[in-house]
Amino acid sequence: MSTLEGMGARIAGYIDDELDMASRDEVAELIALEDAWRTEHALQLAVRDRLGALERPALSDDARARFSAALARHASEDVALNDDQVEADVIPLPSRPPEAEAPPVADDAPRTRWSLIALAAAALLVSLAAFYILEDGAKGPPVIQREALAQYDLVKASPGSFEEVAVEDVSAHVSSWGWTYHDPKDDGNELELLRSWESTIRGERALVMAFERDGEVVVQLLVDQDAFDESDEIKDSIWRTGLWSSARAERTVVGWHDGAHAVMMVGTGTPESLSKYRPEACYGYKKKTPGEDT
Amino acid sequence: MSVGEFEELVEPHLGGLYGFAYKRTKKQEDAEDLVQDTLLKAWDRIDSLSDHAKVRSWLFTILMNMFLARTRTSARRNQLVPITDIEDDFDAYVASPIPSPLEEVVRRSAAQAVHAALAKVPDRYALAVELRDLEGLSYKEISSVLDVPVGTIMSRIARGRKKMAALLAEWREQPPERRERATR
């Protein structure tokens, strides 16, 4: 949470009398001293007062009588509603798509050349499944996208060290939501956009951008900062698939997980607004060669 | 607990539950159905409510979950508004000298504009703001209903209110015919 956002939250708490005495005094002092906080305080107060003054829809006496009758009937019949009507999570999350699961291998399968091929295919499937695990389903033409990615050996994710990032001039120009443009010859870097597409990650909108660098695929997933902060599922899926996340990626250096094949970038705003940061962000990645000392 | 005692316990909160349900469903019949189902479910589970002082947040939680269960397949409203754009607008309004202070714009906004603005605020912020500013729940109660920490509630309320202010200012600057369309 930035200082600005943090102060906004504290002002909300101050207005609603939800702060302890010490915090209250501190916020009162800041509001008195700073024009920006005074403005924020006045606006939040105005919105609260205006909402509070709205006329509320009134519950009719008829409805109250119906409730009472229904309750009496329900209590006498001892009829319970189905539990599944109310057991929803507060934030409903989509289930993992079936594609994420590797196909089962029969225990008694003979160890033939064909089984080795099947294992290789399964390994490739597991690599690609990382995308499916993260994405709830790409909205573009997924077959073409995955064919493009399948040309490359995706590095198997494994927990471990991560190295510093070499910040370079990567001027990826975003022309519109869902598609980016980048010509490596223009700025001399070696990062080339393969594909980008709109998707969702655990129910949150995301922009996925697949780049090639030194023969490897770098996948960036851009999501809203709030979505990242508030979704344990997104965080879990990052660690399960070996992604390295970077908060405030639009402004700061990104850490690169050793062996990871993708990076998630989060920032404040929708994915399309995040993608607008890229022209100024200017950061790239230097993949660590296994065994190389830094 | 008898039915009469139960009714006595929940009665003070029926208006709030209905107002909140109406805001979510937009239809009187649907809102009434939602409140009625909430009451029936609450009756079934009344033994699980150990502290009757928490009955309000408990009822809102049941109502919220029932509503989400019914609408889990529908499109999420928070995908409709470009959040950063709104915040940029807010910052721009605050930074630039406009004819009348923004808080005055907010205070004098017509009810239809306030409803229209609230409908445009993404759910994760609107829910917190509505539960606080319309229903009067405490941060702790909202935290219980939405199942997120109090600090997050505080942040969501602040951001929700800022978005409301920006949307109301934006609405005011629109020509009358566009305002008409926006509130339909």
Coordinates of N, CA, C and O in Angstrom, one line a residue, chain A residues 155-218:
Chain A
V155 N 11.7 -23.9 -19.2 CA 12.5 -24.4 -18.1 C 11.6 -24.8 -17.0 O 10.7 -24.2 -16.6
K156 N 11.9 -26.0 -16.5 CA 11.1 -26.5 -15.4 C 11.2 -25.6 -14.2 O 12.3 -25.3 -13.8
A157 N 10.1 -25.3 -13.6 CA 10.1 -24.5 -12.4 C 10.6 -25.2 -11.2 O 10.3 -26.4 -11.0
S158 N 11.5 -24.6 -10.4 CA 11.9 -25.2 -9.2 C 12.2 -24.1 -8.2 O 12.8 -23.0 -8.5
P159 N 11.9 -24.3 -6.9 CA 12.2 -23.2 -5.9 C 13.7 -23.1 -5.8 O 14.4 -24.1 -5.8
G160 N 14.2 -22.0 -5.6 CA 15.6 -21.8 -5.4 C 16.0 -20.3 -5.3 O 15.1 -19.5 -5.0
S161 N 17.2 -20.0 -5.6 CA 17.6 -18.7 -5.5 C 17.1 -17.9 -6.7 O 16.7 -18.4 -7.8
F162 N 17.2 -16.6 -6.6 CA 16.9 -15.7 -7.8 C 18.0 -14.7 -7.8 O 18.6 -14.3 -6.8
E163 N 18.2 -14.2 -9.0 CA 19.3 -13.3 -9.2 C 18.8 -11.9 -9.4 O 17.7 -11.6 -9.7
E164 N 19.8 -11.0 -9.3 CA 19.4 -9.6 -9.6 C 19.1 -9.4 -11.1 O 19.6 -10.2 -11.9
V165 N 18.3 -8.5 -11.4 CA 17.9 -8.3 -12.8 C 18.8 -7.2 -13.4 O 19.1 -6.2 -12.8
A166 N 19.2 -7.5 -14.6 CA 19.9 -6.4 -15.3 C 18.9 -5.5 -16.0 O 18.1 -6.0 -16.8
V167 N 18.9 -4.3 -15.6 CA 17.9 -3.4 -16.1 C 18.4 -2.9 -17.5 O 19.5 -2.4 -17.6
E168 N 17.6 -3.1 -18.4 CA 18.0 -2.6 -19.8 C 16.9 -1.8 -20.4 O 15.9 -1.6 -19.8
D169 N 17.2 -1.2 -21.5 CA 16.3 -0.4 -22.2 C 15.4 -1.3 -23.1 O 15.7 -1.6 -24.2
V170 N 14.3 -1.7 -22.5 CA 13.4 -2.5 -23.2 C 12.1 -1.7 -23.6 O 11.2 -1.5 -22.8
S171 N 12.2 -1.1 -24.7 CA 11.1 -0.2 -25.0 C 10.0 -0.9 -25.7 O 9.8 -0.9 -27.0
A172 N 9.2 -1.7 -25.0 CA 8.1 -2.4 -25.6 C 6.9 -1.3 -25.6 O 6.6 -0.7 -24.6
H173 N 6.4 -1.1 -26.8 CA 5.4 -0.1 -26.9 C 4.0 -0.7 -27.0 O 3.8 -1.6 -27.8
V174 N 3.2 -0.3 -26.1 CA 1.9 -0.8 -26.1 C 0.9 0.0 -26.9 O 0.8 1.2 -26.7
S175 N 0.4 -0.6 -27.9 CA -0.5 0.2 -28.8 C -1.9 0.1 -28.4 O -2.7 1.1 -28.5
S176 N -2.3 -1.0 -27.9 CA -3.7 -1.1 -27.5 C -3.9 -2.3 -26.5 O -3.0 -3.1 -26.4
W177 N -5.0 -2.4 -25.9 CA -5.2 -3.5 -24.9 C -5.2 -4.8 -25.7 O -5.8 -4.9 -26.7
G178 N -4.5 -5.7 -25.1 CA -4.5 -7.0 -25.7 C -3.4 -7.3 -26.7 O -3.0 -8.4 -26.9
W179 N -2.8 -6.3 -27.2 CA -1.7 -6.4 -28.2 C -0.6 -5.4 -27.9 O -0.9 -4.3 -27.6
T180 N 0.6 -5.9 -28.0 CA 1.7 -5.0 -27.9 C 2.6 -5.1 -29.1 O 2.5 -6.0 -29.8
Y181 N 3.3 -4.0 -29.3 CA 4.2 -4.0 -30.4 C 5.7 -3.8 -29.9 O 5.9 -3.0 -29.1
H182 N 6.5 -4.6 -30.5 CA 7.9 -4.4 -30.1 C 8.8 -4.8 -31.2 O 8.7 -5.9 -31.7
D183 N 9.7 -4.0 -31.6 CA 10.7 -4.3 -32.6 C 12.1 -4.3 -32.0 O 12.6 -3.2 -31.7
P184 N 12.7 -5.4 -31.9 CA 14.0 -5.5 -31.2 C 15.1 -4.7 -31.9 O 16.1 -4.3 -31.3
K185 N 14.9 -4.5 -33.2 CA 15.9 -3.8 -34.0 C 15.9 -2.3 -33.6 O 16.9 -1.6 -33.9
D186 N 14.8 -1.8 -33.2 CA 14.7 -0.4 -32.9 C 15.5 0.1 -31.7 O 16.1 1.1 -31.7
D187 N 15.6 -0.7 -30.7 CA 16.3 -0.3 -29.5 C 17.4 -1.2 -29.1 O 18.0 -1.0 -28.0
G188 N 17.7 -2.2 -29.8 CA 18.9 -3.0 -29.6 C 18.8 -4.1 -28.6 O 19.7 -4.8 -28.3
N189 N 17.6 -4.2 -27.9 CA 17.5 -5.2 -26.9 C 17.1 -6.5 -27.6 O 16.8 -6.5 -28.8
E190 N 17.1 -7.6 -26.9 CA 16.9 -8.9 -27.5 C 15.6 -9.5 -27.0 O 15.4 -10.7 -27.1
L191 N 14.7 -8.7 -26.6 CA 13.4 -9.2 -26.1 C 12.4 -9.0 -27.2 O 12.1 -7.9 -27.7
E192 N 11.8 -10.1 -27.6 CA 10.9 -10.0 -28.7 C 9.5 -10.5 -28.3 O 9.4 -11.6 -27.8
L193 N 8.5 -9.8 -28.6 CA 7.2 -10.2 -28.2 C 6.7 -11.3 -29.2 O 6.8 -11.1 -30.4
L194 N 6.3 -12.4 -28.6 CA 5.7 -13.5 -29.5 C 4.2 -13.3 -29.6 O 3.7 -13.2 -30.7
R195 N 3.6 -13.2 -28.4 CA 2.2 -13.1 -28.4 C 1.7 -12.4 -27.2 O 2.4 -12.4 -26.1
S196 N 0.6 -11.8 -27.2 CA -0.1 -11.3 -26.0 C -1.5 -11.6 -26.1 O -2.1 -11.6 -27.2
W197 N -2.2 -11.9 -25.0 CA -3.6 -12.1 -25.1 C -4.2 -11.8 -23.7 O -3.6 -11.8 -22.7
E198 N -5.5 -11.6 -23.8 CA -6.3 -11.3 -22.6 C -6.7 -12.6 -22.0 O -7.1 -13.5 -22.7
S199 N -6.6 -12.6 -20.7 CA -7.0 -13.8 -20.0 C -7.5 -13.5 -18.6 O -7.7 -12.4 -18.3
T200 N -7.7 -14.5 -17.8 CA -8.0 -14.3 -16.4 C -7.1 -15.3 -15.6 O -6.8 -16.4 -16.0
I201 N -6.8 -14.8 -14.4 CA -6.1 -15.6 -13.5 C -6.9 -15.7 -12.2 O -7.1 -14.7 -11.5
R202 N -7.3 -16.8 -11.9 CA -8.2 -17.0 -10.7 C -9.3 -16.0 -10.7 O -9.5 -15.3 -9.6
G203 N -9.9 -15.8 -11.8 CA -11.1 -14.9 -11.8 C -10.8 -13.5 -12.0 O -11.7 -12.7 -12.2
E204 N -9.5 -13.1 -12.0 CA -9.1 -11.7 -12.2 C -8.6 -11.5 -13.6 O -7.9 -12.3 -14.2
R205 N -8.9 -10.4 -14.2 CA -8.5 -10.1 -15.5 C -6.9 -10.0 -15.6 O -6.3 -9.5 -14.6
A206 N -6.4 -10.4 -16.6 CA -4.9 -10.4 -16.8 C -4.6 -10.2 -18.2 O -5.3 -10.5 -19.1
L207 N -3.4 -9.6 -18.4 CA -2.8 -9.5 -19.8 C -1.6 -10.4 -19.7 O -0.8 -10.3 -18.9
V208 N -1.6 -11.3 -20.7 CA -0.4 -12.2 -20.8 C 0.4 -11.8 -22.0 O -0.1 -11.6 -23.0
M209 N 1.7 -11.7 -21.7 CA 2.6 -11.3 -22.8 C 3.8 -12.3 -22.8 O 4.4 -12.5 -21.8
A210 N 3.9 -13.0 -23.9 CA 5.0 -14.0 -24.1 C 6.1 -13.4 -24.9 O 5.9 -12.9 -26.0
F211 N 7.3 -13.3 -24.3 CA 8.5 -12.8 -25.0 C 9.5 -13.9 -25.3 O 9.5 -14.9 -24.6
E212 N 10.3 -13.7 -26.3 CA 11.5 -14.5 -26.4 C 12.7 -13.8 -26.1 O 12.9 -12.6 -26.4
R213 N 13.6 -14.5 -25.3 CA 14.9 -13.9 -25.0 C 15.9 -15.0 -25.0 O 15.8 -15.9 -24.2
D214 N 16.9 -14.8 -25.8 CA 18.0 -15.8 -25.9 C 17.4 -17.2 -26.0 O 17.9 -18.2 -25.3
G215 N 16.4 -17.4 -26.8 CA 15.9 -18.7 -27.1 C 15.0 -19.2 -26.1 O 14.5 -20.4 -26.2
E216 N 14.7 -18.5 -25.0 CA 13.8 -18.9 -24.0 C 12.5 -18.0 -24.0 O 12.6 -16.9 -24.4
V217 N 11.5 -18.6 -23.5 CA 10.2 -17.8 -23.4 C 10.1 -17.2 -22.1 O 10.3 -17.8 -21.0
V218 N 9.8 -15.9 -22.1 CA 9.5 -15.2 -20.9 C 8.0 -14.8 -21.0 O 7.6 -14.2 -21.9

